[in-house]
CSV table of C-alpha atoms and ligand atoms in Angstrom, one decimal:
chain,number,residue,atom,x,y,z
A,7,UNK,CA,-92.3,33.8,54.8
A,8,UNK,CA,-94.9,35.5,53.3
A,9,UNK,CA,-94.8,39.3,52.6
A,10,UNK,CA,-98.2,39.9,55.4
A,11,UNK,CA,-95.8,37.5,57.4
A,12,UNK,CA,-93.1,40.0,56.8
A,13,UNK,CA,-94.9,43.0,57.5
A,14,UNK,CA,-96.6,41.7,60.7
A,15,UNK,CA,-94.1,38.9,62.1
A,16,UNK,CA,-95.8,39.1,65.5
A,17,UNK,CA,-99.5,38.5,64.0
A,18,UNK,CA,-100.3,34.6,65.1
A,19,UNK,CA,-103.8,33.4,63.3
A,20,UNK,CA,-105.4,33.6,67.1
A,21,UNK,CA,-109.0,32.9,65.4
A,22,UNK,CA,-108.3,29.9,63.2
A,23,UNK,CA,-110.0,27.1,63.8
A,24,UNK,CA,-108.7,23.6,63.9
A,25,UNK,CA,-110.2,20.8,62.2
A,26,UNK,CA,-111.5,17.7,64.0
A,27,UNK,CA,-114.1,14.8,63.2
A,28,UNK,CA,-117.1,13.6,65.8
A,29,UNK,CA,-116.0,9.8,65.8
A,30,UNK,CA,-118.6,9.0,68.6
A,31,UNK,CA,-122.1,11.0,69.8
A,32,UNK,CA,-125.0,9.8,71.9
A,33,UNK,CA,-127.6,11.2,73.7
A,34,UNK,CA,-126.5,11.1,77.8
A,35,UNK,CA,-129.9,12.6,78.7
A,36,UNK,CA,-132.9,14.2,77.2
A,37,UNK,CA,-130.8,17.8,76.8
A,38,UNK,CA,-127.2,16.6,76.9
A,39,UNK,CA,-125.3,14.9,74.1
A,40,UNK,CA,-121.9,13.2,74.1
A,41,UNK,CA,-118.9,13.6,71.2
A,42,UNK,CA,-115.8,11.9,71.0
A,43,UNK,CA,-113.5,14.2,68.5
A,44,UNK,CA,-110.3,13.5,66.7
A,45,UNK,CA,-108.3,16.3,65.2
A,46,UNK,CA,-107.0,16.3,62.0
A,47,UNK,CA,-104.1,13.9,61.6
A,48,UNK,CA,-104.8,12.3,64.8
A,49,UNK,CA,-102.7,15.4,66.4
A,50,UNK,CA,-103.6,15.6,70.6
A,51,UNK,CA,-105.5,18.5,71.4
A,52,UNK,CA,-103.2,19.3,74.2
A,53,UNK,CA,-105.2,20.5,77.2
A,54,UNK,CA,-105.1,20.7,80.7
A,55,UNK,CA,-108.2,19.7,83.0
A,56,UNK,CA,-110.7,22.9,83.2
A,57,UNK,CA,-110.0,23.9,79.9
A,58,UNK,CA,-112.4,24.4,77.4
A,59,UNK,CA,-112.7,24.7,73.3
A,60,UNK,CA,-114.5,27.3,71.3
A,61,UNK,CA,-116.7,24.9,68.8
A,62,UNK,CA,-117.6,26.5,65.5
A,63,UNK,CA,-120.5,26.1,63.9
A,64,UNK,CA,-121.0,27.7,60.1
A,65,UNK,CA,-123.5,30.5,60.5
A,66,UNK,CA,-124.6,29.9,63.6
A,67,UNK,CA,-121.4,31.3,65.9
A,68,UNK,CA,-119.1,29.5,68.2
A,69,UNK,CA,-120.1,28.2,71.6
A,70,UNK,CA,-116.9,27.9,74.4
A,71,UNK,CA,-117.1,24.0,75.7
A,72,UNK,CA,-115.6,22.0,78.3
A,73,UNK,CA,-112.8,19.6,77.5
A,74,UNK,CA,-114.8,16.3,79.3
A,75,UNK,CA,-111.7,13.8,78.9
A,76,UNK,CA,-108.2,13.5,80.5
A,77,UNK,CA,-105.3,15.0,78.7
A,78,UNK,CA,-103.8,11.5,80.0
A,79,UNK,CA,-106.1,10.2,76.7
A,80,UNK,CA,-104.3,11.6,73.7
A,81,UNK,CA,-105.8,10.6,70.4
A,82,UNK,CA,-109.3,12.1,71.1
A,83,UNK,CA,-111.0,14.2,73.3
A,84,UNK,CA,-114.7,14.5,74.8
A,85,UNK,CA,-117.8,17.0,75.2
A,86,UNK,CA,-120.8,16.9,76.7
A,87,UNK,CA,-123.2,19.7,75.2
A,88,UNK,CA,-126.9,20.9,76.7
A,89,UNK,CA,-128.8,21.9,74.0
A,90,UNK,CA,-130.0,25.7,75.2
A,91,UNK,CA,-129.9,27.9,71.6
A,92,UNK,CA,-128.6,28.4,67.7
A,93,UNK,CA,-125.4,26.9,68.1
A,94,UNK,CA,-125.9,23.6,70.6
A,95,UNK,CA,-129.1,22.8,69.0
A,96,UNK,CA,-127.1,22.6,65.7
A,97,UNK,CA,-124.4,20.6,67.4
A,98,UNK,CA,-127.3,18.5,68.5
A,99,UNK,CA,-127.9,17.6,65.1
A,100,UNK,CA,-124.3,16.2,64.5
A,101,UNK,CA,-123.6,12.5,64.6
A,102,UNK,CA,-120.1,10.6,64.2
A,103,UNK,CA,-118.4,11.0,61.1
A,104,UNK,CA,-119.1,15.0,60.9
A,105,UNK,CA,-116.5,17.4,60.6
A,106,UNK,CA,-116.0,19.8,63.3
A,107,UNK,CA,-114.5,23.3,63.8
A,108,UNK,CA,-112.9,24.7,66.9
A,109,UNK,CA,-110.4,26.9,68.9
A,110,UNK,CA,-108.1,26.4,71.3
A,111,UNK,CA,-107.7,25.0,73.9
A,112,UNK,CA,-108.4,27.7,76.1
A,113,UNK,CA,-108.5,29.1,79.7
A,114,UNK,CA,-106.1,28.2,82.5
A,115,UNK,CA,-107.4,24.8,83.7
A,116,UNK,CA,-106.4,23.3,86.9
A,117,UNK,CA,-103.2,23.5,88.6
A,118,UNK,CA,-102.7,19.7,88.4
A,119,UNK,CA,-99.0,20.0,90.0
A,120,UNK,CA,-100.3,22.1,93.0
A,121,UNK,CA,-102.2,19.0,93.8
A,122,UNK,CA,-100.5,16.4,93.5
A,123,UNK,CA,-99.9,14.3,96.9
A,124,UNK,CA,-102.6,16.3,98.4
A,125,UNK,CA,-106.1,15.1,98.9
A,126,UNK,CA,-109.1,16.2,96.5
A,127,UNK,CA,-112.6,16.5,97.3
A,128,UNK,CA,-115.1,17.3,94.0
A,129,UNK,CA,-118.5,18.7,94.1
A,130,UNK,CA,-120.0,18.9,91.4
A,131,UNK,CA,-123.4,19.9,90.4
A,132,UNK,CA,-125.6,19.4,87.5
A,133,UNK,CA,-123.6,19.9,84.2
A,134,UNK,CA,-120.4,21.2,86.7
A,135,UNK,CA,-119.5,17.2,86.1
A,136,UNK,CA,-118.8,17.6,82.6
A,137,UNK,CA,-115.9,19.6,83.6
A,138,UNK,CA,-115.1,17.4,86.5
A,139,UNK,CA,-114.8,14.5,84.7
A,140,UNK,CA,-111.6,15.6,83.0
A,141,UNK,CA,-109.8,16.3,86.1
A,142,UNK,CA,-111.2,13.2,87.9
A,143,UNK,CA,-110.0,10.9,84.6
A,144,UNK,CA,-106.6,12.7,85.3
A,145,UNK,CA,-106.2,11.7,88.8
A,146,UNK,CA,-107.5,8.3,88.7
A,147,UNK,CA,-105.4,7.6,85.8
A,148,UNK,CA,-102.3,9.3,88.0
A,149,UNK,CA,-103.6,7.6,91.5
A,150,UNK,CA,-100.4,7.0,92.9
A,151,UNK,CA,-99.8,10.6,92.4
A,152,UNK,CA,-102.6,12.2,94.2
A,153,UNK,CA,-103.7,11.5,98.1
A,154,UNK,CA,-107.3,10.8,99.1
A,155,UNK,CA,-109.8,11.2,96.1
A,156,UNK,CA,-113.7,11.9,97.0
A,157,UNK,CA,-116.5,12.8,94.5
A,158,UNK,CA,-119.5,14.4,95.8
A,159,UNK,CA,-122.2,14.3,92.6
A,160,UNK,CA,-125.5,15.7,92.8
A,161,UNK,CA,-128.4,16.6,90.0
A,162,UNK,CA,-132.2,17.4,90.2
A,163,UNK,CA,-133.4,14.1,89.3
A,164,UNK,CA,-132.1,10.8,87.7
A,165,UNK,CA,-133.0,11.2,84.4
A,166,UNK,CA,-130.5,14.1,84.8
A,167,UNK,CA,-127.6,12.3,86.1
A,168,UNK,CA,-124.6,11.9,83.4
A,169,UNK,CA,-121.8,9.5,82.6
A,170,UNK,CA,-123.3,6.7,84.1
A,171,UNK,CA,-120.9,3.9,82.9
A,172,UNK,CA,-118.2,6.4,85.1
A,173,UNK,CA,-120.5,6.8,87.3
A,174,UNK,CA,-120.8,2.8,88.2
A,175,UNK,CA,-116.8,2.8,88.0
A,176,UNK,CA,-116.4,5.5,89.9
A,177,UNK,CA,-118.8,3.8,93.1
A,178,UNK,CA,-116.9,0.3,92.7
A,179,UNK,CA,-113.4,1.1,93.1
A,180,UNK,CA,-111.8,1.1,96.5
A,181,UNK,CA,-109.5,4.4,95.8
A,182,UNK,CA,-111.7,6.5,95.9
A,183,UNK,CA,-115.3,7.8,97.4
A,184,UNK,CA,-118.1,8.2,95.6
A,185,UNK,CA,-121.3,10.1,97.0
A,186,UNK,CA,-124.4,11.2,94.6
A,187,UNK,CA,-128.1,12.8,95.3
A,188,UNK,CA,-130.5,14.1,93.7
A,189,UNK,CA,-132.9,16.7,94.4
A,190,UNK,CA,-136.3,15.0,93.4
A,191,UNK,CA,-136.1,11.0,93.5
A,192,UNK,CA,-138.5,9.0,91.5
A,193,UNK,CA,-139.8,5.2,93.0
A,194,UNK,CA,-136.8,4.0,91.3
A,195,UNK,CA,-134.0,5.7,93.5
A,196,UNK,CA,-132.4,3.8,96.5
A,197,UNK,CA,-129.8,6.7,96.9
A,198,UNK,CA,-129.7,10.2,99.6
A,199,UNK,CA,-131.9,12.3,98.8
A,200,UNK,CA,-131.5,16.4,98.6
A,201,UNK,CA,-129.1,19.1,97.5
A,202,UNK,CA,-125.2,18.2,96.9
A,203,UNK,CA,-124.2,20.1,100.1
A,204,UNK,CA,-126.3,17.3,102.2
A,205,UNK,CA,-123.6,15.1,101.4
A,206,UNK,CA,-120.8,16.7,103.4
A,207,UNK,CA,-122.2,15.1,106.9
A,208,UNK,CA,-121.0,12.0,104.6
A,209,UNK,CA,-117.6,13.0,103.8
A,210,UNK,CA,-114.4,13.1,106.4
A,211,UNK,CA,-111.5,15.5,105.2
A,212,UNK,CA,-107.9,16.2,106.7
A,213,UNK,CA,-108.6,20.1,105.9
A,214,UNK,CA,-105.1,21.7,105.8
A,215,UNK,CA,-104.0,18.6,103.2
A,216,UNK,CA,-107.5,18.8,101.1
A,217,UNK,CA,-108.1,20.6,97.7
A,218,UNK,CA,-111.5,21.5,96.8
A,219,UNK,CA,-112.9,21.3,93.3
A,220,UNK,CA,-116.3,22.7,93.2
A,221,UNK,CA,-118.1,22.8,90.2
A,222,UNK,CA,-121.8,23.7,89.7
A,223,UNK,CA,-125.1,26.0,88.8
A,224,UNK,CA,-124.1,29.0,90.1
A,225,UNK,CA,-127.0,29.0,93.2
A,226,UNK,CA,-124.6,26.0,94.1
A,227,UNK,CA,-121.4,28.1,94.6
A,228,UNK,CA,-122.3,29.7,97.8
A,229,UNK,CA,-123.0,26.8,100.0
A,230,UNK,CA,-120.7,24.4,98.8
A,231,UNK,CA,-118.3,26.9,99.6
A,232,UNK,CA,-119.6,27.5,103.0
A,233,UNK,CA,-119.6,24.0,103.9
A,234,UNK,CA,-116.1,23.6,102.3
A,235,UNK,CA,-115.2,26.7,104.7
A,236,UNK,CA,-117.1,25.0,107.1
A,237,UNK,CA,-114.9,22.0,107.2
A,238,UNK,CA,-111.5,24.1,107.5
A,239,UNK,CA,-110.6,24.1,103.5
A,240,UNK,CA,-108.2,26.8,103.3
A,241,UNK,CA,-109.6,29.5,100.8
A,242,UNK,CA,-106.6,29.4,98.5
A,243,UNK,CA,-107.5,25.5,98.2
A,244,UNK,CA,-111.0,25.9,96.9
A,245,UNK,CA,-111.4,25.9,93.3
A,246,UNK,CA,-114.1,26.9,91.3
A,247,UNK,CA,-114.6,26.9,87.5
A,248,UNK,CA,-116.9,29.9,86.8
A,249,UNK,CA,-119.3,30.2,83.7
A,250,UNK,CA,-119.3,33.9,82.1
A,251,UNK,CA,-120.9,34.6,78.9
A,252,UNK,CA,-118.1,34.5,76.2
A,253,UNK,CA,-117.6,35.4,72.7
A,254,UNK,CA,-113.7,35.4,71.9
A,255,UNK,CA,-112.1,33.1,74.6
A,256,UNK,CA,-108.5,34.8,74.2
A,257,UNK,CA,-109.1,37.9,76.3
A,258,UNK,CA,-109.4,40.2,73.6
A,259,UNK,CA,-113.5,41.1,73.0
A,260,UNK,CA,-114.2,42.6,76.9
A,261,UNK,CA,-117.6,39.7,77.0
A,262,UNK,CA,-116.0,38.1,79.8
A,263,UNK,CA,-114.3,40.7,81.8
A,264,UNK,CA,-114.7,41.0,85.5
A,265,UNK,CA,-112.7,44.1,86.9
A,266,UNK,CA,-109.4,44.0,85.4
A,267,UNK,CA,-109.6,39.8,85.1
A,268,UNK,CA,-111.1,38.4,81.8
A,269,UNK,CA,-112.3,34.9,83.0
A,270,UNK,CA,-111.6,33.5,79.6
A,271,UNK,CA,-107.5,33.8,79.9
A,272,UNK,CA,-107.1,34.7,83.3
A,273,UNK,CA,-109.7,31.8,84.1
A,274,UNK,CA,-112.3,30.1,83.9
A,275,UNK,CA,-110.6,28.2,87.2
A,276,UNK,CA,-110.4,30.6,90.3
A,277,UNK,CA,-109.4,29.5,94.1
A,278,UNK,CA,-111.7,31.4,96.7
A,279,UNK,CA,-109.5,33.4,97.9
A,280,UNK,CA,-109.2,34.8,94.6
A,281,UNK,CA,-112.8,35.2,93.5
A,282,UNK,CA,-113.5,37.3,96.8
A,283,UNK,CA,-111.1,39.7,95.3
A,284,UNK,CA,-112.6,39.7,92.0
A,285,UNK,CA,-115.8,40.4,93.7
A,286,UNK,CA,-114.5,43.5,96.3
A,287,UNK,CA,-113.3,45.1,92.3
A,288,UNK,CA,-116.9,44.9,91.4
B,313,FAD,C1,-116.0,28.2,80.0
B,313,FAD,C2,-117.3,27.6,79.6
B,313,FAD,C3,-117.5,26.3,79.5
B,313,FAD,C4,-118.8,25.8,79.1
B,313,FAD,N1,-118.9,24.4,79.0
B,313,FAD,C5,-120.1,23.9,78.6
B,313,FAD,C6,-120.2,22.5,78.4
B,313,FAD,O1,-119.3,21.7,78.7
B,313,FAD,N2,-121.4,22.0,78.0
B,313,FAD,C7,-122.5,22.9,77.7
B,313,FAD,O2,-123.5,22.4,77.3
B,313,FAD,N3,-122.4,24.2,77.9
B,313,FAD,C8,-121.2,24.7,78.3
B,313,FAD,N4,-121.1,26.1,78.4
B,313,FAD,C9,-122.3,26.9,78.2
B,313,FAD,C10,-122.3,27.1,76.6
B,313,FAD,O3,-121.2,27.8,76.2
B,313,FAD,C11,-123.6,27.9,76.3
B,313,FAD,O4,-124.7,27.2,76.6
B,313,FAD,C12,-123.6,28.1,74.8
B,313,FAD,O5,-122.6,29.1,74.4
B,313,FAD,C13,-125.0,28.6,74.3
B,313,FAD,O6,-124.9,28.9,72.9
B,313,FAD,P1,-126.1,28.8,72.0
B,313,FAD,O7,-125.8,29.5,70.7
B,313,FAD,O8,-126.6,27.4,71.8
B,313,FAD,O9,-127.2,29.5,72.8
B,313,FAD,P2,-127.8,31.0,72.5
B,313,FAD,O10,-128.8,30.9,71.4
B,313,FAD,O11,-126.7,32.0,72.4
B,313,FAD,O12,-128.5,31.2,73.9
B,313,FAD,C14,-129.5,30.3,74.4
B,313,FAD,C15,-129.7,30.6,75.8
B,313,FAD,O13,-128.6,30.2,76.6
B,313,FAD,C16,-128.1,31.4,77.4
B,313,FAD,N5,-126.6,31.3,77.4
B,313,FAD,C17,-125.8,31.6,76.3
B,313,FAD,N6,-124.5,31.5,76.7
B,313,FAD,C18,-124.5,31.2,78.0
B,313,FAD,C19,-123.5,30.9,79.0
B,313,FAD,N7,-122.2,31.0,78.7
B,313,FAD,N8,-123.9,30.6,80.2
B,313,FAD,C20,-125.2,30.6,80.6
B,313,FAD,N9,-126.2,30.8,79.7
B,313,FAD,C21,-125.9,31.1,78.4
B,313,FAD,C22,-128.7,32.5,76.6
B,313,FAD,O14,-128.9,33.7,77.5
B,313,FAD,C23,-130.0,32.0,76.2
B,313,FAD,O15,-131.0,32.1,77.2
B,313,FAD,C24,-119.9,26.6,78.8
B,313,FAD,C25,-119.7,28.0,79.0
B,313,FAD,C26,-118.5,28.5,79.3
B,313,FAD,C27,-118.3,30.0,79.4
B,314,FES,S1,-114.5,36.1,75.9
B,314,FES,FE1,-113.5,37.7,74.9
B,314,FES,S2,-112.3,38.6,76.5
B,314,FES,FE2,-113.1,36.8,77.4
């Protein structure tokens, strides 16, 4: 032990990245790019679904990102990154074989157990799938363990639309339903046409057995809620991931906090019924 150890036996290096290497990237779209990472001696990363990572990036800052893969997959883990500012337009620039700094896992994720044998219905919007996606890997690689699985998809156009190979997977197989729009077709597109909450008229749910994951642009929140309502999904059975600006991602800088709730630790994954409280502590 050594003497600061001594002194401060409590103090746990909270900011200390772990090492990993990109061992895939690709471009998904014209903004979004893909990373397959493996940490340092091929350790798993640990995660539940809804988690997310703070990625480091030397000088620029650290960004909080969504864990993309199941924790069902341990020996690497995925992102899908939208290149807005300093630090994603860096991580833009990174290709496989590049080291890679980051923290955590971090955040509460989604209460897989609370699910299980129930029925789950996704909507997700734009880059709300990235997210998705890890909880939809862990269900379909779990199937026997979950009821009824549908996935409502929707984005502005198709050149936005990502994970296409899952995408195609996700349409063929017979356990589970697969509904996508977009907002704006082009010629190309044979498929419905108009915002993700145009899809419900589609969708058949036994309510009072149905979890709702609902993941999206925050104009998308309100009426994918109100149709989720709409259908008889309990509140407590709605779950959203929500998107605050961050900084630390352990509770401790204030960035995130809501009322007495720091979405960071306490979140980012909230049922309904829960995020009407948050906003009545406003
Ligand atoms: C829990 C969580 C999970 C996230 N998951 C993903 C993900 O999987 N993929 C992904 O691409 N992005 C994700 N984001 C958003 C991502 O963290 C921000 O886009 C990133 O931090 C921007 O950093 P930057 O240095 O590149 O941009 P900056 O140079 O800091 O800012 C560029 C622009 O982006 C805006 N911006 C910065 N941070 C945010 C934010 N948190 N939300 C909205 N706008 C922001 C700024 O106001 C500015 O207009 C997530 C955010 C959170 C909180
Ligand atoms: S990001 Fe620092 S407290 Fe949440």
């Amino acid at each position: 032990m050594t003497v600061k150890e001594k002194e401060f036996p409590q103090a746990k290096p909270i900011f200390e990245p772990r090492m990993g290497k990109i061992v895939a990237a690709a471009m998904l779209t014209e903004k979004e790019k893909y990373f397959r990472v493996v940490l340092e001696g091929g350790k798993p990363l640990g995660h539940k679904p809804g988690q997310f990572v703070e990625v480091s990036i030397f000088g620029a800052g650290e960004a909080p990102i969504s864990i993309s893969s199941s924790p069902t997959k341990e020996d690497s883990f995925e992102m899908c990154v939208r290149n807005v500012g300093s630090v994603t337009n860096l991580m833009h620039k990174l290709e496989a074989g590049a080291p890679l700094a980051l923290r955590g896992p971090y955040g509460n994720g989604f209460d897989m157990a609370a699910m299980q044998g129930k029925d789950v219905l996704f909507v997700a919007g734009g880059l709300g799938i990235v997210p998705a996606r890890g909880v939809i890997k862990y269900i379909l690689d779990k199937r026997r363990d979950f009821g009824k699985v549908t996935i409502l998809y929707g984005a502005k156009n198709p050149s936005e639309l990502l994970f296409k190979e899952d995408i195609s997977e996700w349409a063929a197989r017979p356990d589970c339903a697969f509904h996508i729009t977009v907002d704006r077709p082009d010629d190309s597109w044979k498929g419905n046409r108009g915002v993700i909450t145009t899809l419900f008229k589609r969708v058949k749910v036994e309510a009072s057995n149905t979890y709702a994951v609902v993941i999206g642009p925050p104009v998308m929140y309100k009426y994918a809620i109100l149709e989720a309502l709409s259908v008889g999904i309990p509140e407590s059975h709605i779950l959203c991931s929500l998107e605050r600006r961050m900084k630390c991602g352990v509770g401790k800088c204030g960035h995130c906090q809501v009322g007495n709730v720091y979405v960071c630790k306490d979140g980012p994954v909230f049922s309904y019924a829960q995020i009407k409280r948050l906003k009545e502590g406003i």
